[in-house]
Backbone as ProteinMPNN parsed JSONL, in Angstrom:
{"seq_chain_A": "MADDGGLDRLKKRLAAIPANVKAAVRPELLKQGNAMASTMRQFAPVDTGKLRDSIVVTPPDASTPAYSTPGGRLAVPETSVAVTAGNKDVRYAHLVEYGTSKMNAESFFWPAVRIHNKKARTALRRAIGKAVRKNWGKP", "coords_chain_A": {"N_chain_A": [[35.66, 12.956, -26.205], [36.736, 11.484, -22.916], [37.977, 9.8, -22.072], [36.194, 7.43, -19.281], [36.698, 4.716, -18.394], [34.799, 2.931, -19.055], [32.296, 3.626, -16.77], [30.415, 5.114, -18.215], [28.694, 3.038, -18.968], [28.113, 0.75, -17.738], [26.477, 2.522, -16.141], [24.428, 2.458, -18.368], [23.785, -0.407, -18.998], [23.102, -0.716, -15.929], [20.438, 0.916, -16.233], [18.671, -0.101, -17.771], [18.615, -2.964, -17.073], [16.105, -3.291, -14.248], [13.501, -3.37, -16.405], [13.955, -5.691, -17.139], [14.016, -7.331, -15.861], [11.786, -6.514, -14.509], [10.32, -7.566, -16.941], [11.228, -10.066, -17.245], [10.226, -11.29, -14.669], [7.739, -11.013, -14.398], [6.193, -13.641, -14.973], [6.812, -14.961, -12.541], [5.103, -13.342, -11.013], [2.859, -13.841, -11.274], [1.997, -16.335, -11.462], [2.558, -17.4, -8.638], [0.845, -15.644, -7.066], [-1.527, -17.215, -8.549], [-1.704, -19.801, -7.316], [-1.536, -18.772, -3.981], [-4.705, -17.759, -4.764], [-5.121, -20.115, -5.383], [-5.62, -21.899, -2.984], [-7.287, -20.26, -1.627], [-9.615, -20.41, -2.625], [-9.972, -23.446, -1.426], [-10.523, -23.113, 0.907], [-12.475, -21.49, 1.58], [-15.838, -21.376, 2.774], [-18.065, -22.86, 1.592], [-21.957, -22.115, 0.165], [-23.275, -21.501, -1.925], [-21.025, -20.747, -3.795], [-20.31, -18.466, -4.469], [-19.135, -16.871, -3.364], [-16.455, -17.512, -3.404], [-16.212, -18.258, -6.198], [-15.807, -15.087, -6.693], [-13.069, -15.353, -6.284], [-10.333, -13.6, -7.472], [-6.317, -12.987, -8.864], [-5.441, -10.345, -10.19], [-3.936, -9.459, -12.68], [-0.284, -7.107, -13.0], [-0.827, -3.602, -13.139], [-3.082, -3.197, -13.614], [-6.948, -2.769, -12.081], [-8.486, -3.89, -9.514], [-11.149, -5.818, -8.383], [-14.422, -4.089, -8.236], [-15.266, -2.877, -4.945], [-14.38, -4.813, -3.836], [-12.43, -7.169, -1.461], [-8.843, -7.281, -0.142], [-9.579, -3.62, 0.365], [-11.518, -2.985, -1.771], [-12.034, -0.93, -4.641], [-8.317, -0.475, -6.354], [-5.751, 0.358, -8.069], [-2.989, -1.819, -9.104], [-0.268, -2.261, -8.798], [3.07, -1.929, -11.012], [5.358, -3.858, -10.068], [4.331, -5.938, -8.721], [1.021, -8.429, -8.111], [-1.824, -8.749, -7.485], [-4.299, -10.718, -5.161], [-7.594, -10.524, -4.056], [-10.904, -11.123, -2.664], [-14.175, -10.785, -3.625], [-17.139, -8.698, -5.238], [-19.068, -7.127, -7.064], [-20.585, -7.984, -6.996], [-21.017, -9.733, -4.724], [-19.999, -8.567, -1.921], [-19.718, -8.949, 1.036], [-17.673, -10.738, 1.669], [-15.505, -9.419, 3.394], [-17.026, -9.934, 5.369], [-17.617, -12.745, 6.267], [-14.972, -13.169, 6.908], [-13.643, -12.223, 9.219], [-15.97, -12.261, 11.077], [-19.714, -11.729, 12.026], [-21.812, -10.476, 15.417], [-23.692, -12.15, 15.407], [-22.296, -14.063, 13.903], [-19.716, -16.646, 13.172], [-16.398, -16.2, 12.753], [-15.159, -17.284, 10.03], [-12.527, -17.79, 8.932], [-11.03, -17.538, 5.063], [-9.13, -16.062, 3.838], [-6.424, -14.753, 4.937], [-5.695, -16.51, 5.934], [-4.539, -17.985, 3.888], [-2.967, -16.31, 2.962], [-1.227, -16.542, 4.197], [0.016, -18.766, 4.751], [1.638, -19.178, 1.945], [2.629, -16.928, 1.963], [5.941, -17.19, 2.189], [7.077, -18.808, 0.869], [6.267, -17.629, -1.889], [7.982, -15.516, -1.227], [9.871, -16.077, -1.285], [10.582, -17.585, -3.97], [10.117, -15.459, -5.646], [12.412, -14.11, -4.748], [14.485, -15.605, -5.996], [13.416, -15.509, -8.596], [14.343, -13.123, -8.94], [16.708, -12.561, -8.841], [17.64, -14.534, -10.416], [16.71, -13.061, -13.069], [17.965, -10.843, -12.84], [21.008, -11.827, -13.361], [20.897, -13.431, -15.412], [20.216, -11.019, -17.879], [22.417, -9.553, -16.928], [25.342, -8.737, -18.683], [24.625, -8.155, -21.229], [23.86, -5.427, -22.872]], "CA_chain_A": [[35.27, 12.439, -25.27], [37.584, 11.663, -22.182], [37.476, 7.566, -21.53], [35.223, 7.231, -18.12], [36.474, 3.912, -17.684], [33.33, 1.971, -18.845], [31.316, 4.365, -15.868], [29.304, 5.344, -18.275], [28.521, 1.629, -20.288], [27.562, 0.44, -16.493], [25.118, 3.894, -16.367], [23.614, 1.784, -19.095], [23.21, -1.663, -18.527], [22.24, -0.45, -14.733], [19.389, 1.168, -15.704], [18.17, -1.152, -18.755], [17.749, -4.154, -15.822], [15.021, -2.858, -14.193], [12.786, -2.904, -16.905], [14.045, -6.819, -18.034], [14.069, -7.442, -14.412], [9.932, -6.948, -14.746], [9.883, -8.296, -17.814], [11.046, -11.765, -16.833], [9.29, -11.849, -13.034], [5.831, -11.294, -14.089], [5.689, -14.904, -14.86], [6.411, -15.973, -11.371], [4.293, -12.307, -9.706], [1.417, -14.611, -11.306], [1.973, -18.162, -10.98], [2.892, -16.947, -7.117], [-0.525, -15.068, -6.744], [-3.001, -18.339, -8.797], [-1.183, -20.718, -5.918], [-2.97, -18.752, -2.898], [-5.87, -17.711, -5.545], [-6.224, -21.268, -5.439], [-6.046, -21.761, -1.55], [-8.958, -19.511, -1.088], [-11.244, -21.264, -2.587], [-10.263, -24.542, -0.975], [-10.467, -21.855, 1.893], [-13.627, -20.732, 1.537], [-16.679, -21.543, 3.088], [-19.314, -22.829, -0.054], [-23.601, -21.857, 0.514], [-23.603, -20.735, -3.492], [-19.661, -20.903, -4.769], [-20.002, -17.087, -5.158], [-18.338, -16.511, -2.854], [-15.29, -18.633, -3.98], [-15.996, -17.402, -7.757], [-15.364, -14.592, -6.258], [-11.991, -14.27, -5.888], [-9.359, -13.725, -8.267], [-6.252, -12.857, -9.516], [-5.263, -9.042, -11.031], [-2.158, -9.141, -13.112], [-0.325, -5.88, -13.009], [-1.533, -2.634, -14.093], [-4.765, -3.521, -13.5], [-7.289, -2.07, -11.826], [-8.77, -4.428, -8.697], [-12.092, -5.27, -9.455], [-15.537, -3.171, -7.1], [-16.005, -3.97, -3.506], [-13.041, -6.53, -2.826], [-11.324, -6.739, -0.067], [-9.142, -5.493, 0.775], [-9.416, -2.548, 0.077], [-11.834, -2.085, -3.25], [-11.164, -1.332, -6.305], [-6.957, -0.407, -6.366], [-4.426, 0.488, -9.131], [-2.283, -3.139, -8.96], [1.481, -1.335, -9.231], [3.781, -3.08, -11.971], [5.794, -5.024, -9.58], [3.423, -6.783, -7.79], [-0.232, -8.591, -8.086], [-3.437, -8.441, -6.129], [-5.761, -11.379, -5.133], [-8.432, -10.27, -3.923], [-12.008, -11.274, -2.579], [-15.46, -10.023, -3.294], [-16.81, -8.192, -6.492], [-20.007, -5.933, -6.991], [-22.303, -9.282, -6.071], [-20.234, -10.314, -3.225], [-20.083, -7.052, -1.011], [-19.606, -10.04, 2.158], [-16.352, -11.433, 2.109], [-14.577, -9.177, 5.143], [-17.893, -10.216, 6.738], [-17.376, -14.163, 6.252], [-13.638, -13.177, 7.013], [-13.677, -11.875, 10.238], [-17.436, -13.01, 11.648], [-20.335, -10.383, 12.3], [-22.093, -10.047, 16.024], [-24.16, -12.861, 14.403], [-22.024, -15.184, 12.655], [-18.101, -16.853, 13.83], [-15.797, -15.495, 11.41], [-14.876, -18.62, 8.54], [-11.567, -16.659, 7.442], [-9.678, -18.332, 4.256], [-8.159, -15.142, 2.584], [-5.573, -14.155, 5.307], [-4.403, -18.016, 5.868], [-3.359, -18.207, 2.945], [-1.719, -15.275, 3.105], [0.697, -16.409, 5.499], [0.894, -20.029, 3.685], [1.834, -18.989, 0.869], [3.641, -15.88, 2.062], [6.842, -16.889, 2.889], [7.574, -19.854, 0.092], [5.985, -16.705, -2.759], [8.363, -13.91, -1.071], [11.961, -17.056, -1.751], [10.347, -17.314, -5.559], [10.232, -13.796, -6.183], [13.169, -13.223, -4.723], [14.932, -16.134, -6.826], [13.156, -14.714, -9.832], [14.54, -11.55, -9.619], [17.971, -12.612, -9.087], [18.286, -14.882, -11.905], [16.116, -11.923, -13.774], [19.43, -10.443, -12.905], [22.318, -12.388, -13.336], [20.457, -13.771, -17.943], [20.745, -9.664, -18.071], [23.996, -8.226, -16.674], [26.305, -7.919, -19.709], [23.414, -7.225, -22.117], [23.517, -3.868, -22.884]], "C_chain_A": [[36.464, 11.61, -24.33], [36.999, 10.164, -21.641], [36.882, 7.965, -19.855], [35.888, 5.822, -17.506], [35.496, 2.983, -18.18], [32.499, 2.806, -17.906], [30.46, 4.313, -16.961], [28.223, 4.176, -19.123], [28.101, 0.934, -18.42], [26.526, 1.028, -16.628], [24.793, 2.461, -17.3], [22.996, 0.654, -18.911], [22.205, -1.404, -17.212], [20.348, -0.557, -14.575], [18.34, 0.57, -17.215], [18.075, -2.691, -17.824], [16.692, -4.272, -15.901], [14.091, -3.467, -14.835], [12.397, -5.088, -17.93], [13.937, -7.416, -16.938], [12.205, -8.192, -14.379], [9.516, -7.663, -15.573], [9.782, -9.427, -17.125], [10.791, -12.345, -15.529], [8.676, -11.527, -13.098], [5.126, -12.265, -14.446], [5.313, -15.854, -13.758], [4.925, -15.219, -10.421], [2.971, -13.391, -10.264], [1.004, -15.975, -11.054], [1.95, -17.933, -9.55], [0.983, -16.951, -6.564], [-2.058, -15.821, -7.155], [-2.352, -19.213, -7.784], [-2.064, -19.955, -4.984], [-3.931, -17.971, -3.481], [-6.374, -19.28, -4.673], [-6.335, -22.063, -3.367], [-6.637, -21.251, -1.162], [-9.562, -20.163, -0.838], [-11.163, -22.133, -1.963], [-10.623, -24.489, 0.246], [-12.471, -22.222, 2.961], [-15.413, -21.609, 1.7], [-17.603, -21.9, 2.148], [-20.681, -23.319, 0.637], [-23.849, -21.857, -1.469], [-22.819, -21.278, -4.258], [-19.861, -18.929, -5.207], [-19.115, -16.518, -4.041], [-16.499, -16.851, -3.616], [-15.104, -18.195, -4.897], [-15.332, -16.312, -7.653], [-13.934, -13.767, -6.075], [-10.587, -15.377, -6.869], [-8.207, -13.182, -8.076], [-5.871, -12.213, -10.964], [-4.015, -8.987, -11.086], [-1.922, -7.21, -12.762], [-0.946, -5.328, -13.338], [-2.483, -2.724, -14.398], [-6.009, -2.66, -12.009], [-7.933, -3.822, -11.142], [-9.912, -4.454, -9.322], [-13.702, -4.751, -7.153], [-15.635, -4.055, -5.628], [-14.936, -4.617, -3.6], [-12.615, -6.567, -1.902], [-9.661, -7.172, -0.466], [-8.634, -4.805, 0.334], [-10.058, -1.975, -1.233], [-10.952, -1.997, -4.082], [-10.234, -0.188, -6.551], [-6.334, -0.162, -7.36], [-3.187, -1.47, -9.097], [-0.546, -2.008, -9.475], [2.452, -2.683, -10.251], [4.867, -4.644, -11.838], [4.845, -5.848, -8.629], [2.13, -7.769, -8.191], [-1.556, -8.899, -7.081], [-4.577, -9.853, -5.761], [-6.647, -10.804, -4.55], [-9.916, -11.625, -3.835], [-13.443, -10.698, -2.337], [-15.62, -8.979, -4.95], [-18.379, -7.158, -5.906], [-21.749, -6.703, -6.741], [-22.032, -9.608, -5.132], [-19.433, -9.894, -2.637], [-19.718, -7.989, 0.57], [-18.535, -10.187, 2.335], [-15.796, -10.838, 3.352], [-15.638, -9.821, 5.897], [-17.71, -11.936, 7.571], [-15.742, -14.054, 7.105], [-13.514, -13.237, 8.277], [-15.351, -11.888, 11.26], [-18.034, -11.005, 11.741], [-20.95, -10.976, 13.922], [-23.553, -11.641, 16.792], [-24.365, -14.595, 14.243], [-20.254, -15.425, 13.491], [-18.053, -16.513, 12.298], [-15.343, -16.976, 10.557], [-13.62, -18.385, 7.698], [-10.626, -17.738, 6.024], [-9.408, -17.597, 3.747], [-6.481, -15.222, 3.571], [-4.543, -15.603, 5.962], [-3.491, -18.209, 5.2], [-3.099, -17.863, 2.413], [-0.404, -15.956, 3.467], [0.57, -18.27, 5.443], [2.17, -20.026, 3.353], [3.0, -17.929, 0.909], [4.947, -16.224, 2.263], [7.967, -17.694, 1.226], [7.205, -18.642, -1.078], [7.81, -15.859, -2.552], [10.365, -14.544, -1.809], [11.44, -17.334, -3.421], [10.767, -16.786, -5.578], [11.579, -13.986, -6.369], [14.541, -14.429, -6.001], [14.803, -16.272, -8.529], [14.303, -13.83, -10.053], [16.086, -11.965, -9.699], [18.324, -13.635, -10.097], [17.405, -14.174, -13.254], [18.164, -11.732, -14.706], [20.704, -10.926, -13.179], [22.384, -12.503, -15.117], [20.629, -12.009, -18.318], [21.673, -8.458, -17.541], [24.341, -8.15, -17.619], [25.266, -7.986, -21.06], [22.918, -5.508, -22.075], [22.218, -3.516, -23.243]], "O_chain_A": [[37.246, 10.995, -25.056], [36.005, 9.718, -21.068], [37.362, 8.988, -19.366], [35.742, 5.63, -16.299], [35.427, 2.006, -17.434], [31.4, 2.699, -18.45], [29.596, 3.444, -16.846], [27.202, 4.478, -19.741], [26.986, 0.562, -18.786], [25.555, 0.463, -17.131], [24.981, 1.386, -16.731], [21.788, 0.602, -18.679], [21.005, -1.677, -17.195], [19.514, -1.15, -13.891], [17.242, 1.088, -17.419], [17.206, -3.472, -18.213], [16.039, -4.85, -16.769], [13.523, -4.295, -14.123], [11.526, -5.563, -18.66], [13.607, -8.564, -17.236], [11.658, -9.292, -14.304], [8.554, -8.406, -15.379], [8.789, -9.857, -16.538], [11.015, -13.515, -15.218], [8.186, -11.293, -11.994], [3.895, -12.265, -14.433], [4.486, -16.758, -13.633], [4.114, -15.762, -9.671], [2.113, -13.646, -9.419], [-0.008, -16.502, -10.59], [0.937, -18.491, -9.128], [0.247, -17.769, -6.013], [-3.171, -15.556, -6.7], [-3.289, -19.132, -6.989], [-3.258, -20.254, -4.987], [-4.273, -17.152, -2.628], [-7.278, -19.564, -3.887], [-7.309, -22.647, -2.891], [-6.858, -21.557, 0.009], [-10.062, -20.615, 0.192], [-12.261, -22.289, -1.429], [-11.022, -25.494, 0.834], [-13.084, -22.673, 3.929], [-15.956, -22.273, 0.817], [-18.129, -20.861, 1.75], [-20.813, -24.318, 1.344], [-24.846, -22.386, -1.961], [-23.146, -22.037, -5.17], [-19.468, -18.413, -6.254], [-18.409, -15.532, -4.253], [-15.732, -16.12, -4.243], [-14.03, -17.608, -5.034], [-14.299, -16.213, -8.315], [-13.619, -12.592, -5.883], [-10.166, -16.528, -6.988], [-8.3, -12.551, -7.023], [-5.852, -12.688, -12.1], [-3.166, -8.687, -10.247], [-2.756, -6.357, -12.459], [-1.898, -5.824, -13.941], [-2.893, -2.351, -15.498], [-5.497, -2.036, -11.079], [-7.926, -4.809, -11.877], [-10.186, -3.769, -10.308], [-13.747, -4.969, -5.943], [-15.911, -5.215, -5.323], [-15.086, -5.285, -2.577], [-12.365, -5.454, -1.44], [-9.668, -7.41, -1.673], [-7.497, -4.888, -0.131], [-9.629, -0.977, -1.813], [-9.845, -2.471, -4.34], [-10.697, 0.907, -6.872], [-6.508, -1.266, -7.875], [-2.633, -0.564, -8.474], [-0.18, -1.297, -10.411], [2.439, -3.91, -10.15], [5.124, -5.637, -12.519], [5.358, -6.302, -7.607], [2.532, -8.012, -9.329], [-1.752, -9.296, -5.933], [-5.711, -9.786, -6.235], [-5.965, -9.785, -4.436], [-10.026, -12.626, -4.543], [-13.864, -10.26, -1.267], [-14.666, -8.613, -5.636], [-18.636, -6.686, -4.798], [-22.934, -6.442, -6.533], [-22.979, -9.884, -4.396], [-18.299, -10.363, -2.545], [-19.327, -7.138, 1.368], [-18.161, -9.702, 3.403], [-15.593, -11.565, 4.324], [-15.355, -10.28, 7.004], [-17.68, -12.26, 8.758], [-15.462, -14.947, 7.906], [-13.242, -14.361, 8.7], [-15.353, -11.215, 12.29], [-17.507, -9.896, 11.649], [-20.645, -12.167, 13.983], [-24.014, -11.934, 17.895], [-25.18, -15.516, 14.294], [-19.721, -14.575, 14.204], [-18.797, -16.487, 11.317], [-15.439, -17.814, 11.453], [-13.448, -18.57, 6.493], [-9.705, -18.519, 6.265], [-9.206, -18.013, 2.606], [-5.485, -15.677, 3.009], [-3.36, -15.717, 6.283], [-2.3, -18.463, 5.376], [-2.805, -18.318, 1.308], [0.794, -15.929, 3.183], [1.194, -18.902, 6.295], [3.226, -20.439, 3.833], [4.009, -17.941, 0.204], [5.443, -15.191, 2.713], [9.033, -17.315, 0.74], [8.334, -18.485, -1.543], [8.614, -15.689, -3.469], [11.344, -14.019, -2.339], [12.418, -17.173, -4.15], [11.988, -16.942, -5.558], [12.121, -14.059, -7.472], [15.355, -13.836, -6.709], [15.535, -16.783, -9.376], [15.034, -13.778, -11.042], [16.673, -11.639, -10.731], [19.428, -13.511, -10.628], [17.449, -14.728, -14.352], [18.888, -11.988, -15.667], [21.565, -10.046, -13.187], [23.227, -12.06, -15.896], [21.375, -11.851, -19.284], [21.716, -7.231, -17.623], [23.709, -7.218, -18.115], [25.906, -7.599, -22.038], [22.074, -4.797, -21.529], [21.885, -2.332, -23.272]]}, "name": "protein", "num_of_chains": 1, "seq": "MADDGGLDRLKKRLAAIPANVKAAVRPELLKQGNAMASTMRQFAPVDTGKLRDSIVVTPPDASTPAYSTPGGRLAVPETSVAVTAGNKDVRYAHLVEYGTSKMNAESFFWPAVRIHNKKARTALRRAIGKAVRKNWGKP"}
């Protein structure tokens, strides 16, 4: 076999990084999702507590609850988490968030996303960089 100058070895190392990085970043994804959900729960108006209790974090490779906001039942990709509000018993999260003709909006979902978005992106970039550096020299 001809000497390829280490190109084959480099290709194998680069192919191995994504799986290692995904595994290393998953805890940070869940941490940031839980922080966002916690803020949403604090912002959610409490009459019975059902809306607040319906706010959940769905981990990678799982499905969000049926009737959840935004989007209902969705499959969460392996490099994401989903924070949703609502379930089969609480189908009114979007009405509370955006309001109706008979009630004003009591936004809780998107304000929490806006508060945490930049911090979450920064933390995930840091976790990805750390995982890549940690796994770079491994075959």
